[in-house]
PDB file of C-alpha atoms in Angstrom:
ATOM      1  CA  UNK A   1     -32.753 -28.192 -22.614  1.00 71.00           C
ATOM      2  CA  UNK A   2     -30.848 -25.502 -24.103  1.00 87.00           C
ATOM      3  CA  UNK A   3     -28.245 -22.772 -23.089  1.00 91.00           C
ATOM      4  CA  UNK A   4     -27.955 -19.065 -24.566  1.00 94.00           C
ATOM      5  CA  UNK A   5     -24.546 -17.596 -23.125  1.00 94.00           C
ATOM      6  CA  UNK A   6     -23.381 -14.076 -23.816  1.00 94.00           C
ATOM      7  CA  UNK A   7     -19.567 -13.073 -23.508  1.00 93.00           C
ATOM      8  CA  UNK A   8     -18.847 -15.647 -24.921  1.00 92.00           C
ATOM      9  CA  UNK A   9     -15.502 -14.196 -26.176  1.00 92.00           C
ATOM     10  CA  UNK A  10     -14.005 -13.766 -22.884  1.00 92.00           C
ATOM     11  CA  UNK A  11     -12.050 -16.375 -21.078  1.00 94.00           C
ATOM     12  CA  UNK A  12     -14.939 -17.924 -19.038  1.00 96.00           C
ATOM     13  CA  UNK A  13     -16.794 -18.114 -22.297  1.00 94.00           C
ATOM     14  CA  UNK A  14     -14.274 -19.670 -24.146  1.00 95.00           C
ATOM     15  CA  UNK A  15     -14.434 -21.935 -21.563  1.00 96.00           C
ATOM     16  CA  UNK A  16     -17.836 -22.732 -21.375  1.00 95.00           C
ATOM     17  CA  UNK A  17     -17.985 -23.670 -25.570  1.00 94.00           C
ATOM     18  CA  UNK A  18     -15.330 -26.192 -25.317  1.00 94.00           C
ATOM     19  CA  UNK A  19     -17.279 -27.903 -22.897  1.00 94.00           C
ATOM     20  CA  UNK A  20     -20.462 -27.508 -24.080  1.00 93.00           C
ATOM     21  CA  UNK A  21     -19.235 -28.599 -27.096  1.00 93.00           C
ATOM     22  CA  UNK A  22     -17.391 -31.865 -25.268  1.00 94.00           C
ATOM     23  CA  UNK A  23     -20.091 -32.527 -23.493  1.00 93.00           C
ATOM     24  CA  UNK A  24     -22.693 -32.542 -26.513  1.00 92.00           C
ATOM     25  CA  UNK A  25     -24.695 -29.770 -24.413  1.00 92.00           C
ATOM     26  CA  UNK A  26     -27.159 -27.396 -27.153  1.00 91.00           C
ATOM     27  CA  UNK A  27     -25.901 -24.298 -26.564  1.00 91.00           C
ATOM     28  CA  UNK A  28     -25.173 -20.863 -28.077  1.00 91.00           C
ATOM     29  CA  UNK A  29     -23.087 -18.438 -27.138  1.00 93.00           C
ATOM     30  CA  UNK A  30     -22.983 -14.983 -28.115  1.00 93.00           C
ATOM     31  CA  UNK A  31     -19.700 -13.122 -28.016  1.00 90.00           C
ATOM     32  CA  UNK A  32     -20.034  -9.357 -27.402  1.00 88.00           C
ATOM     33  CA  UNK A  33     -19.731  -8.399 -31.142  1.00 88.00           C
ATOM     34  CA  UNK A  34     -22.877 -10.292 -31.968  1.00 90.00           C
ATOM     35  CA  UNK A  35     -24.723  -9.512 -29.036  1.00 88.00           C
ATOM     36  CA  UNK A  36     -24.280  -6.650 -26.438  1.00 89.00           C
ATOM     37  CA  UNK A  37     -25.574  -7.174 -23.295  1.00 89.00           C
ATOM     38  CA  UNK A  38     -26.353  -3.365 -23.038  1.00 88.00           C
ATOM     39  CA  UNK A  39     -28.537  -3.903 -26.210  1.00 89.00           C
ATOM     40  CA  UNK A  40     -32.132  -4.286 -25.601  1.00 89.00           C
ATOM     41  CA  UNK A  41     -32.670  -5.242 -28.989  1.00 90.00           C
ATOM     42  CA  UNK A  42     -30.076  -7.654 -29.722  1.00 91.00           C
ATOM     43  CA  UNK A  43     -31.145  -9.017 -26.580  1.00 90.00           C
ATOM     44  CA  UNK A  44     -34.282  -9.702 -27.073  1.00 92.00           C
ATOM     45  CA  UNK A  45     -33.887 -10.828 -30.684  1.00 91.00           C
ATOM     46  CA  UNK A  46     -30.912 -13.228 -29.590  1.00 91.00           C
ATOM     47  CA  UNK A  47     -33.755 -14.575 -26.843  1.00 89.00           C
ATOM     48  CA  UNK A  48     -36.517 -14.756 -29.557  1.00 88.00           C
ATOM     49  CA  UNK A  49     -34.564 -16.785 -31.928  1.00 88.00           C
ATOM     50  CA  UNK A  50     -32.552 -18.950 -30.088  1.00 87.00           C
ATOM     51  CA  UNK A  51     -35.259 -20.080 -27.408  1.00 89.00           C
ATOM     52  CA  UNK A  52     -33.410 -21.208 -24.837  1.00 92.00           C
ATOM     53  CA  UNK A  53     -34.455 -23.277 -21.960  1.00 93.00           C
ATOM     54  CA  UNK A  54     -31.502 -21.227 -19.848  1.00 95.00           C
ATOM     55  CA  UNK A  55     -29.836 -17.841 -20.108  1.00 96.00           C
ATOM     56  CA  UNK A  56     -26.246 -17.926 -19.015  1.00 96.00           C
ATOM     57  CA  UNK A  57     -24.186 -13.822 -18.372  1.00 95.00           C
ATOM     58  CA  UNK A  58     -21.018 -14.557 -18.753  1.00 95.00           C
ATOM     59  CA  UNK A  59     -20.145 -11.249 -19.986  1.00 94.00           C
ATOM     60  CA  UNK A  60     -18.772  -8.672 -17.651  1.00 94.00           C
ATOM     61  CA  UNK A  61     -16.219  -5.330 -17.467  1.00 92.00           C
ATOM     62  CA  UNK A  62     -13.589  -6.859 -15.615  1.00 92.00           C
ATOM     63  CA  UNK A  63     -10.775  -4.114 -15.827  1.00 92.00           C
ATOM     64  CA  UNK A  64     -10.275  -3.553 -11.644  1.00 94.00           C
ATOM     65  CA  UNK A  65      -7.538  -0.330 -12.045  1.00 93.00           C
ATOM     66  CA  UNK A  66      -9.312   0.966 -15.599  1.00 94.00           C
ATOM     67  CA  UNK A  67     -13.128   1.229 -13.584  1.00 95.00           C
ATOM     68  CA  UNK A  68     -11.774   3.881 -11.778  1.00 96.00           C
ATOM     69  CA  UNK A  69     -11.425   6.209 -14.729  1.00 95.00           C
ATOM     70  CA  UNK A  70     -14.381   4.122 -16.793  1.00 96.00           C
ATOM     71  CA  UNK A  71     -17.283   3.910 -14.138  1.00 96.00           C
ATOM     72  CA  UNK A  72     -19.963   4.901 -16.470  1.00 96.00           C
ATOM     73  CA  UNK A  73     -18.504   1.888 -18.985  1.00 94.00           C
ATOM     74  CA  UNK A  74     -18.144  -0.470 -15.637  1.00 95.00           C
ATOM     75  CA  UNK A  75     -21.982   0.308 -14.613  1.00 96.00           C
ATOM     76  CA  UNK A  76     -23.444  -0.196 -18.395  1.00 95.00           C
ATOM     77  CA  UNK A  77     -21.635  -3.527 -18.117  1.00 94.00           C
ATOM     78  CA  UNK A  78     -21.755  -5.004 -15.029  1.00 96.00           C
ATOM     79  CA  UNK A  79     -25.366  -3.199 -13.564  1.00 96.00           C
ATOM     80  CA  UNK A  80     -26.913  -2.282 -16.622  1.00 95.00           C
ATOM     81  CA  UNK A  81     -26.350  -5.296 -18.993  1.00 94.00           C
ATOM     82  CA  UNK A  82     -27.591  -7.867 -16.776  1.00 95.00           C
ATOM     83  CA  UNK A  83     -30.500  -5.550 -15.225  1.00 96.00           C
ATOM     84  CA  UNK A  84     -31.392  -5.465 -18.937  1.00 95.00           C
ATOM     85  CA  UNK A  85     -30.866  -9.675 -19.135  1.00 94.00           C
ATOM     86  CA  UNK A  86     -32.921  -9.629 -15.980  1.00 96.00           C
ATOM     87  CA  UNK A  87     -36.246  -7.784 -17.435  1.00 95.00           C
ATOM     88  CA  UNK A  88     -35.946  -9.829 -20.179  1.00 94.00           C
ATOM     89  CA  UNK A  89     -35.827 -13.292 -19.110  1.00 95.00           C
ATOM     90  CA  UNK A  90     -38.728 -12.067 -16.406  1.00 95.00           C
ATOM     91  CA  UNK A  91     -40.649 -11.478 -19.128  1.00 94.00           C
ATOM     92  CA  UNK A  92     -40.062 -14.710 -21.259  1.00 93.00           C
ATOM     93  CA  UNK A  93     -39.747 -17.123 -17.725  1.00 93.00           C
ATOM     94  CA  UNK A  94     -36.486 -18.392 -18.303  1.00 95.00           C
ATOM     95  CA  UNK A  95     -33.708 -18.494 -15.327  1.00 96.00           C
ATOM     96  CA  UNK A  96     -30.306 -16.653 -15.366  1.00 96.00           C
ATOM     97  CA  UNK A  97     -27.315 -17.649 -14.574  1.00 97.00           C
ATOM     98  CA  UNK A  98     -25.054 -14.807 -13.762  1.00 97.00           C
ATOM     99  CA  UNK A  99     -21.683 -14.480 -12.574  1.00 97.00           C
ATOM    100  CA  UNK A 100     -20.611 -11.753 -10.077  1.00 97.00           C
ATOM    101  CA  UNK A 101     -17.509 -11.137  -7.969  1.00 97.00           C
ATOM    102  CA  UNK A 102     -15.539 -11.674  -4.699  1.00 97.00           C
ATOM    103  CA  UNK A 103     -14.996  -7.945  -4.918  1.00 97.00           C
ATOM    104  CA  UNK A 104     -18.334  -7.298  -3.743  1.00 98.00           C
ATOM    105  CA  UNK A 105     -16.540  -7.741  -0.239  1.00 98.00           C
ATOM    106  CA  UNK A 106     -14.111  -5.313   1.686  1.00 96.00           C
ATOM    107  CA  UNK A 107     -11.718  -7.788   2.724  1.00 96.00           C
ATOM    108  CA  UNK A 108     -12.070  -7.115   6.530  1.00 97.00           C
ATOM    109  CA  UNK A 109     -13.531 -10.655   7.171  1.00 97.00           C
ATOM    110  CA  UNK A 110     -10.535 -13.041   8.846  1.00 96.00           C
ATOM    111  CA  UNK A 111     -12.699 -16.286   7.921  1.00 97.00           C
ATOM    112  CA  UNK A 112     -14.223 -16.856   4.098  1.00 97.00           C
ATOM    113  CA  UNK A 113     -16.976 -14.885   3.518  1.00 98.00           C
ATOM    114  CA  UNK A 114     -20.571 -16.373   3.206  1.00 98.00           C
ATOM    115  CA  UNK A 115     -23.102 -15.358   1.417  1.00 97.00           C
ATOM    116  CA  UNK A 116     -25.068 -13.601   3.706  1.00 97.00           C
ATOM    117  CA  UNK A 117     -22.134 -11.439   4.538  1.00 97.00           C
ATOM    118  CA  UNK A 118     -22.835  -7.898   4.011  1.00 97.00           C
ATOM    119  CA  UNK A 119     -21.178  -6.334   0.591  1.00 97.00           C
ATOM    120  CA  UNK A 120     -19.164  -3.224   1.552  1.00 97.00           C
ATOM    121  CA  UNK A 121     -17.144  -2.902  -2.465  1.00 96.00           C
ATOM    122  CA  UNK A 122     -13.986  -0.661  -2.123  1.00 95.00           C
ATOM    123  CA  UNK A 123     -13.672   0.645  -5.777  1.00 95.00           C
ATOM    124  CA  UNK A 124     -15.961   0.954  -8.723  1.00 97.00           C
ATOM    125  CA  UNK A 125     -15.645  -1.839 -10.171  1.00 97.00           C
ATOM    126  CA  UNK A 126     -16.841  -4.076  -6.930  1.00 97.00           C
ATOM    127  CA  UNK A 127     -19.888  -1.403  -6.444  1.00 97.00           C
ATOM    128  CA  UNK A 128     -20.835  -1.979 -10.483  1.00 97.00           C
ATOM    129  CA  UNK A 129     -20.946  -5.650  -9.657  1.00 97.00           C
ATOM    130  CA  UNK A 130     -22.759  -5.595  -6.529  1.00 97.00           C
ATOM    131  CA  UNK A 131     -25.402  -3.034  -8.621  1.00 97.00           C
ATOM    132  CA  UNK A 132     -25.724  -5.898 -11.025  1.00 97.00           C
ATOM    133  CA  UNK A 133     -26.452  -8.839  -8.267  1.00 98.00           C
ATOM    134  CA  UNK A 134     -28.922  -6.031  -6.898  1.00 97.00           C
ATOM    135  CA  UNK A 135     -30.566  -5.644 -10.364  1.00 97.00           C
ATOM    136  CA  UNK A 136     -31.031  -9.287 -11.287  1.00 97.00           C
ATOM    137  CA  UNK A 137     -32.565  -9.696  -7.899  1.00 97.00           C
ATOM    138  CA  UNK A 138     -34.961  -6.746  -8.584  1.00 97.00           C
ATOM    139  CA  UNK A 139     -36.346  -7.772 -11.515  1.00 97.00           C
ATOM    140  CA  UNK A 140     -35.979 -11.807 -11.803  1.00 97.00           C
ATOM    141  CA  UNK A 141     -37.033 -14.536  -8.868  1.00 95.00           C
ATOM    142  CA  UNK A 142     -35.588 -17.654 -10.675  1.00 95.00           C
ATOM    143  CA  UNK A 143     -32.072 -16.812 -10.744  1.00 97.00           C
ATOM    144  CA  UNK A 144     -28.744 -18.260  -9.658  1.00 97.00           C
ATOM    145  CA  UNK A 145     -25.849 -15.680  -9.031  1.00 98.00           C
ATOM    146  CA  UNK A 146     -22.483 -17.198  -8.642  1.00 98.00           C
ATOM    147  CA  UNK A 147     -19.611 -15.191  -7.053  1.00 98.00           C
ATOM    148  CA  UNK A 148     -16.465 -16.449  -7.570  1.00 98.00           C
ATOM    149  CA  UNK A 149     -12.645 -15.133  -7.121  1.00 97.00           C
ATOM    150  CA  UNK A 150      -8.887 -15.121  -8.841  1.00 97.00           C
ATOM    151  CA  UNK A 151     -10.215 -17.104 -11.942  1.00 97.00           C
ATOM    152  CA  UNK A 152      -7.346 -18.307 -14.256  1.00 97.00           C
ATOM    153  CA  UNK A 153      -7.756 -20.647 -17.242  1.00 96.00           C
ATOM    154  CA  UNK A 154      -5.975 -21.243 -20.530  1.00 95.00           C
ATOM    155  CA  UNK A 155      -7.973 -18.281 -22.489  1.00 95.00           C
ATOM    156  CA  UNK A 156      -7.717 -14.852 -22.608  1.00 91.00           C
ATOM    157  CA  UNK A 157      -5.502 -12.721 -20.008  1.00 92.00           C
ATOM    158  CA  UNK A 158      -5.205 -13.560 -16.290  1.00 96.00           C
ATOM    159  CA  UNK A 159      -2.612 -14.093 -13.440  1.00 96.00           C
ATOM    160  CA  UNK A 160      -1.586 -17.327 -14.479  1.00 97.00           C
ATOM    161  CA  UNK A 161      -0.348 -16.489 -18.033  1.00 96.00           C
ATOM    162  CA  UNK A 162       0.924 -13.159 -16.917  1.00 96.00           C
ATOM    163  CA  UNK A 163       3.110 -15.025 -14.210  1.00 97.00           C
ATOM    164  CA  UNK A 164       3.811 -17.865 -16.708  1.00 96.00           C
ATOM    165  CA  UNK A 165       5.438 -14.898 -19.226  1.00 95.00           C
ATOM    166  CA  UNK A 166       7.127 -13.842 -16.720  1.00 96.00           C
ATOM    167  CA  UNK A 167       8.923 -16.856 -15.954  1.00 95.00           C
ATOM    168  CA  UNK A 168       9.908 -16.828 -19.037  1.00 92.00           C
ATOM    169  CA  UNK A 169      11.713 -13.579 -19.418  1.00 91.00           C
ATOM    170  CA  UNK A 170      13.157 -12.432 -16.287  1.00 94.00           C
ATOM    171  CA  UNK A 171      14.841 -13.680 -13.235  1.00 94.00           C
ATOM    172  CA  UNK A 172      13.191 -11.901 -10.212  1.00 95.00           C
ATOM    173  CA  UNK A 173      10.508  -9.989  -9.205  1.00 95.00           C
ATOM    174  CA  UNK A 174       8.015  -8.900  -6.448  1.00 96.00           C
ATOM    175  CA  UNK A 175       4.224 -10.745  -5.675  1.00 96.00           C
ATOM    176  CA  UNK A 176       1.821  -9.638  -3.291  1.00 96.00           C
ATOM    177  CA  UNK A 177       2.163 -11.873  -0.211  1.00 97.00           C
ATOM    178  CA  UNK A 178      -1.053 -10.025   2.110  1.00 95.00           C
ATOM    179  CA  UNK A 179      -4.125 -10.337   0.071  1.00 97.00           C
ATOM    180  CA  UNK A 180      -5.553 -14.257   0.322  1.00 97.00           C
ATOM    181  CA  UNK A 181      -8.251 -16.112  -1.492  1.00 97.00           C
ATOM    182  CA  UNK A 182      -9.199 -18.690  -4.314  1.00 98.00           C
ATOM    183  CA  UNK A 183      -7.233 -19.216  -7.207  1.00 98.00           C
ATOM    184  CA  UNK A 184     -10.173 -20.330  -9.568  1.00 98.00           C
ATOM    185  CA  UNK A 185      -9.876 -22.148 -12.872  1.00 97.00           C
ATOM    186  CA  UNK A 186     -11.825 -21.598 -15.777  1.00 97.00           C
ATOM    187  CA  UNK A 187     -13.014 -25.454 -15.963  1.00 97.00           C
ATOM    188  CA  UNK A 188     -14.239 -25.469 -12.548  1.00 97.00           C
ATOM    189  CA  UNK A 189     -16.570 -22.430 -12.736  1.00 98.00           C
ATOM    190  CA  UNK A 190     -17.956 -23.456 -16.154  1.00 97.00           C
ATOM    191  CA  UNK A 191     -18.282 -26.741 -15.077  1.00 97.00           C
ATOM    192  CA  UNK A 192     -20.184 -25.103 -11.789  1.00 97.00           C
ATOM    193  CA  UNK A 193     -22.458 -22.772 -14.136  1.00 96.00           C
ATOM    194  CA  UNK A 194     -23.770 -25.637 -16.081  1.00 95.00           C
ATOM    195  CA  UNK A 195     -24.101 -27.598 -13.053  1.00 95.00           C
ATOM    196  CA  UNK A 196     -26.387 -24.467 -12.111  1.00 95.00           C
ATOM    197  CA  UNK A 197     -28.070 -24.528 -15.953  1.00 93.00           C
ATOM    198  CA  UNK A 198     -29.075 -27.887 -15.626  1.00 92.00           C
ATOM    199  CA  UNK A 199     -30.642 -28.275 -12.832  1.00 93.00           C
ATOM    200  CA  UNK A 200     -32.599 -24.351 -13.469  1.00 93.00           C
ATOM    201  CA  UNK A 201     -33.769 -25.796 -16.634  1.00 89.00           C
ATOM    202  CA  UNK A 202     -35.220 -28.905 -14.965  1.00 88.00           C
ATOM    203  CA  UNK A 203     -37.042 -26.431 -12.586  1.00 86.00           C
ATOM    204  CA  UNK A 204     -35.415 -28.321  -9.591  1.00 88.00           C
ATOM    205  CA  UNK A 205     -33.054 -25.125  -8.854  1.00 86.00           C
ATOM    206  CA  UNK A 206     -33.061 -23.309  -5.575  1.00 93.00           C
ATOM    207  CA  UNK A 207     -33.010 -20.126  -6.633  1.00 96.00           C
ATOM    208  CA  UNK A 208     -30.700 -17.213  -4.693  1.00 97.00           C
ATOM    209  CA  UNK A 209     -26.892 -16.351  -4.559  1.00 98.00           C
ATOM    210  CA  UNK A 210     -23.909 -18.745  -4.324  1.00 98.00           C
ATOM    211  CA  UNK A 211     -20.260 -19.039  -3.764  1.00 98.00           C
ATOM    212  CA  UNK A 212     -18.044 -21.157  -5.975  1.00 98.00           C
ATOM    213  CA  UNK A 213     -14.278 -20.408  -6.156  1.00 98.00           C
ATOM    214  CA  UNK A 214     -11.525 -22.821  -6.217  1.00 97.00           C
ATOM    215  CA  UNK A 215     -10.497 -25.269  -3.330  1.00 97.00           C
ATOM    216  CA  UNK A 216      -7.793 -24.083  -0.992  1.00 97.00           C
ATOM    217  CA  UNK A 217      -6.831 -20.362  -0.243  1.00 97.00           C
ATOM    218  CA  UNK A 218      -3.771 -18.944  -1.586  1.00 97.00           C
ATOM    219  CA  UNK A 219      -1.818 -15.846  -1.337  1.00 98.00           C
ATOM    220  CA  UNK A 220      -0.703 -13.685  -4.907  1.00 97.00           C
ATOM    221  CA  UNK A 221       2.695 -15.180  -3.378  1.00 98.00           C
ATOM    222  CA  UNK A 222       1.581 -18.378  -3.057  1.00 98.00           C
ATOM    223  CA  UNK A 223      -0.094 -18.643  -6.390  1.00 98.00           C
ATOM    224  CA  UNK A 224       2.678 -17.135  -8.295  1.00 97.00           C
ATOM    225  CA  UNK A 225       5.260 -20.113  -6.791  1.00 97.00           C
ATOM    226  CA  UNK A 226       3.052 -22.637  -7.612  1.00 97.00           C
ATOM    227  CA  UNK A 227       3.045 -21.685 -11.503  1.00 97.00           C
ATOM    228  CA  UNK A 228       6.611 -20.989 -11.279  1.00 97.00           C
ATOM    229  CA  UNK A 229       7.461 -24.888  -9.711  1.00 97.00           C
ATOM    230  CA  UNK A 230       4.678 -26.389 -12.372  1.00 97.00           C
ATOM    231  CA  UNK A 231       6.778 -24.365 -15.143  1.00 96.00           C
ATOM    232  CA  UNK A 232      10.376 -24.993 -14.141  1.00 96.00           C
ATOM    233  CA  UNK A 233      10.695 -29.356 -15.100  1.00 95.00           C
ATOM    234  CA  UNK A 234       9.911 -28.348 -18.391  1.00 93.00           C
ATOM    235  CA  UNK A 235      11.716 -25.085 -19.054  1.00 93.00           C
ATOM    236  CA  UNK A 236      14.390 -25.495 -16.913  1.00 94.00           C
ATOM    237  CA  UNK A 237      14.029 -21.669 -15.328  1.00 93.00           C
ATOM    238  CA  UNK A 238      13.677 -20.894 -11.914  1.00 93.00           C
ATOM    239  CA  UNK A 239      13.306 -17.311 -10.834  1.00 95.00           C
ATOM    240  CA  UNK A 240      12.838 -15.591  -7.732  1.00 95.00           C
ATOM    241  CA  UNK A 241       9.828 -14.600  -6.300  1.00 95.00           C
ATOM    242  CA  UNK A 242       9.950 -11.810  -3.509  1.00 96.00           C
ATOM    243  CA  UNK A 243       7.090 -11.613  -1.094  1.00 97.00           C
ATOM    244  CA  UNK A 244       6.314  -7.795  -1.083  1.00 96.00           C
ATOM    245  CA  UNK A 245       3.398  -6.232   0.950  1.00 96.00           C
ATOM    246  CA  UNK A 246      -0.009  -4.605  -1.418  1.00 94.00           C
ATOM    247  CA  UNK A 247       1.834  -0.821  -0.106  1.00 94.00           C
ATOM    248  CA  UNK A 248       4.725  -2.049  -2.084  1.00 92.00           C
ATOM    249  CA  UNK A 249       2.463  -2.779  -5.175  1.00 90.00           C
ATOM    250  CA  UNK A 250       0.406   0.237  -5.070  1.00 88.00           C
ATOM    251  CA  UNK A 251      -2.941   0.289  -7.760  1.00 90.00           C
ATOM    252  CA  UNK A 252      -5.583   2.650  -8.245  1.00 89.00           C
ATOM    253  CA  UNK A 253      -8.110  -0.052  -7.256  1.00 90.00           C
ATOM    254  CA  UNK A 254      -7.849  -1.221  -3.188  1.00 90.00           C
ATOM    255  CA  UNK A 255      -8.141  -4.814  -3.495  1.00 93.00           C
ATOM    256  CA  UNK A 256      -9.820  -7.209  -0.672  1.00 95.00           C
ATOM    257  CA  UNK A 257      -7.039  -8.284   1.569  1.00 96.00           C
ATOM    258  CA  UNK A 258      -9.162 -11.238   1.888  1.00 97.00           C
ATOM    259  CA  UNK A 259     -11.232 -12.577  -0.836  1.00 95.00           C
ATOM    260  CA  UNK A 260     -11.871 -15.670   0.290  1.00 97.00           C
ATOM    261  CA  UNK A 261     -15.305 -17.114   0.035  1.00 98.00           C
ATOM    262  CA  UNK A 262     -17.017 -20.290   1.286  1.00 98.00           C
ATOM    263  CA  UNK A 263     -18.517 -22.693  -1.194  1.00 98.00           C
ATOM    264  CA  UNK A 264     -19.941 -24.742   1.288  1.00 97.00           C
ATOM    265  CA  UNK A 265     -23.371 -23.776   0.253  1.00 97.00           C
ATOM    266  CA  UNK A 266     -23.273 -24.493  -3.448  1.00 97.00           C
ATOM    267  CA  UNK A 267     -21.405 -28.023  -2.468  1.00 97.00           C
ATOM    268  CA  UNK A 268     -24.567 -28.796  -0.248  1.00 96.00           C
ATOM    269  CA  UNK A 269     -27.337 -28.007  -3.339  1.00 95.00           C
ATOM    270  CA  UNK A 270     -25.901 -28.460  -6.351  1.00 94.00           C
ATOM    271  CA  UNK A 271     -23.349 -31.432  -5.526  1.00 93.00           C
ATOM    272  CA  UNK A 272     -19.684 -30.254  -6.618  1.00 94.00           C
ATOM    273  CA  UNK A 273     -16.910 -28.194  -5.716  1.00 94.00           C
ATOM    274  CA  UNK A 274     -14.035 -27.362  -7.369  1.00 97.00           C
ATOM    275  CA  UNK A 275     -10.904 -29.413  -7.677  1.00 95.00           C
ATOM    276  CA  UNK A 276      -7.984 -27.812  -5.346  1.00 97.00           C
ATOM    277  CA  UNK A 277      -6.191 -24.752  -6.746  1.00 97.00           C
ATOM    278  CA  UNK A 278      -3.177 -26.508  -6.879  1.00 97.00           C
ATOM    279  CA  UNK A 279      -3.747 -29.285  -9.094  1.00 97.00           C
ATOM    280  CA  UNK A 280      -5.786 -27.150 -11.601  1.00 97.00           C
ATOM    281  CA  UNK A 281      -2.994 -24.356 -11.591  1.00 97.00           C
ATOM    282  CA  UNK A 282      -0.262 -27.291 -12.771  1.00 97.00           C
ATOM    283  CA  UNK A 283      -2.649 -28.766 -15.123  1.00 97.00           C
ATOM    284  CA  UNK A 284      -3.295 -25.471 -16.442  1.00 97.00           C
ATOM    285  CA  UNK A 285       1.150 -24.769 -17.227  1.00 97.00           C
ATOM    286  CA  UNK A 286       1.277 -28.095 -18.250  1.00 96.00           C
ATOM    287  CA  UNK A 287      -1.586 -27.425 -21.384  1.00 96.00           C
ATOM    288  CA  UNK A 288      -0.218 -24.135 -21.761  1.00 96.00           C
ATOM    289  CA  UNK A 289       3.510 -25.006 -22.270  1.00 95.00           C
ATOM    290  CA  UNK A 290       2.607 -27.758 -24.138  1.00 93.00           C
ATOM    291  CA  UNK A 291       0.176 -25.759 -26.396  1.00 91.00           C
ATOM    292  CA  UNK A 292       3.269 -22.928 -26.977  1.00 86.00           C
ATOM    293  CA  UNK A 293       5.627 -26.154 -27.868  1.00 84.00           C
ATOM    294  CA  UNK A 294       2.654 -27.273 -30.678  1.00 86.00           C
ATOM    295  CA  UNK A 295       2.953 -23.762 -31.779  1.00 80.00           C
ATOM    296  CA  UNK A 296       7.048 -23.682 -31.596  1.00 69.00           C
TER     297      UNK A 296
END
């Protein structure tokens, strides 16, 4: 059994080499530099040579407000790349692994949304993302596509660091307190993805789309406190958060007012769910503060 992973330089990839390096797992991944997802023939070499058992997409555009003005960039990335990915592993039989988005959804839901919801995206970057589930379902039968939601980690950029700065340099300020869903670490998802690997590369996968996101649902509000209580024992700050409505926070991008998705599903077949959004979101601080103290 062996992994291939490309985007492997973003957060989620990060993620998944430290623990598929801790868990002695053979694995390469790929970060965009050495292989381009929109590149048939890096592709397809990176597939020859490597010979994986499973491909793993980790790579995606992820920039919500920037797809707007980008959407030709958003589709090569997120319908194009992993349509590409698709054809590929089709031809080779291996099973992919790819990672899609709560923001298939319009938000109008008042329970979690399942996966045989209907996708109704409300910007471009949602509709390039719900191209790409369409395109890997087009062109590959042995597939798993995970949708997940509010993913935070200790790599790259994300709420969680963004609020965690903030703590850290001013007293107040507003947070969205009418758009819900699943804070989602890093650690979880990877550890759900491999979950996924393993069992496509023993051929005992059932194949089709999944939700995994963290447990719990949160508010922006909600999510922002949290980080601010997990930060405040050790730096001794303790700002105000205003709950402000999404008019008050106006982007270019709607966002879901509900993003909340059911991971019921995955839970029954693969056997795991993600640790409460909570927990993870303190454990997450306490690494970071005590990774900027290392570096102090």
């Amino acid at each position: 059994m062996s992994f291939l992973v490309f985007g492997a330089g973003g957060q989620l990839g990060r993620e998944l080499a430290g623990m598929t390096a801790s868990r002695k797992l053979p694995a390469v991944l790929l970060a965009r530099a050495e292989a381009d997802i929109g590149d048939r023939e890096a592709v397809t070499a990176a597939v020859v040579n490597m010979r994986p058992t499973v491909v793993v997409n980790a790579a995606a555009y992820t920039k919500v407000d920037k797809a707007e003005d980008e959407p030709a960039q958003a589709f090569r990335e997120n319908r194009d790349g992993p349509a590409l990915l698709a054809e590929i592993c089709a031809a080779r039989g291996l099973p992919l692994i790819h990672v899609s988005t709560d923001y298939v959804f319009d938000g109008t839901k008042p329970a979690p949304y399942v996966e045989t919801d209907p996708v109704a995206p409300l910007g471009v970057y949602g509709a390039s993302k719900e191209a790409g589930e369409q395109a890997v379902r087009a062109r590959l039968d042995r597939h798993v596509i995970l949708r997940t939601a509010w993913v935070y980690g200790i790599h790259g950029n994300n709420f969680l660091k963004t609020m965690l700065n903030l703590a850290g340099n001013r007293e107040s300020w507003g947070v969205v307190a009418d758009q819900r869903g699943n804070p989602t670490a890093t650690e979880d998802l990877a550890a759900a993805i491999l979950a996924a690997a393993a069992r496509a590369a023993e051929g005992t996968a059932r194949w089709g789309t999944y939700h995994f996101a963290g447990t719990g649902m949160a508010t922006w509000h909600d999510f922002a406190s949290e980080i601010v209580a997990a930060q405040a024992p050790v730096t001794g700050r303790n700002p105000e958060l205003r709950a402000i409505t999404t008019a008050e926070y106006p982007t270019k991008t709607r966002r879901p007012a509900n993003s909340c998705l059911d991971s019921g599903h995955f839970a029954s077949v693969f056997g795991m769910k993600a640790r409460p959004w909570r927990e993870r979101t303190r454990e997450v601080v306490a690494a970071l503060l005590a990774a900027a103290k290392r570096e102090a």
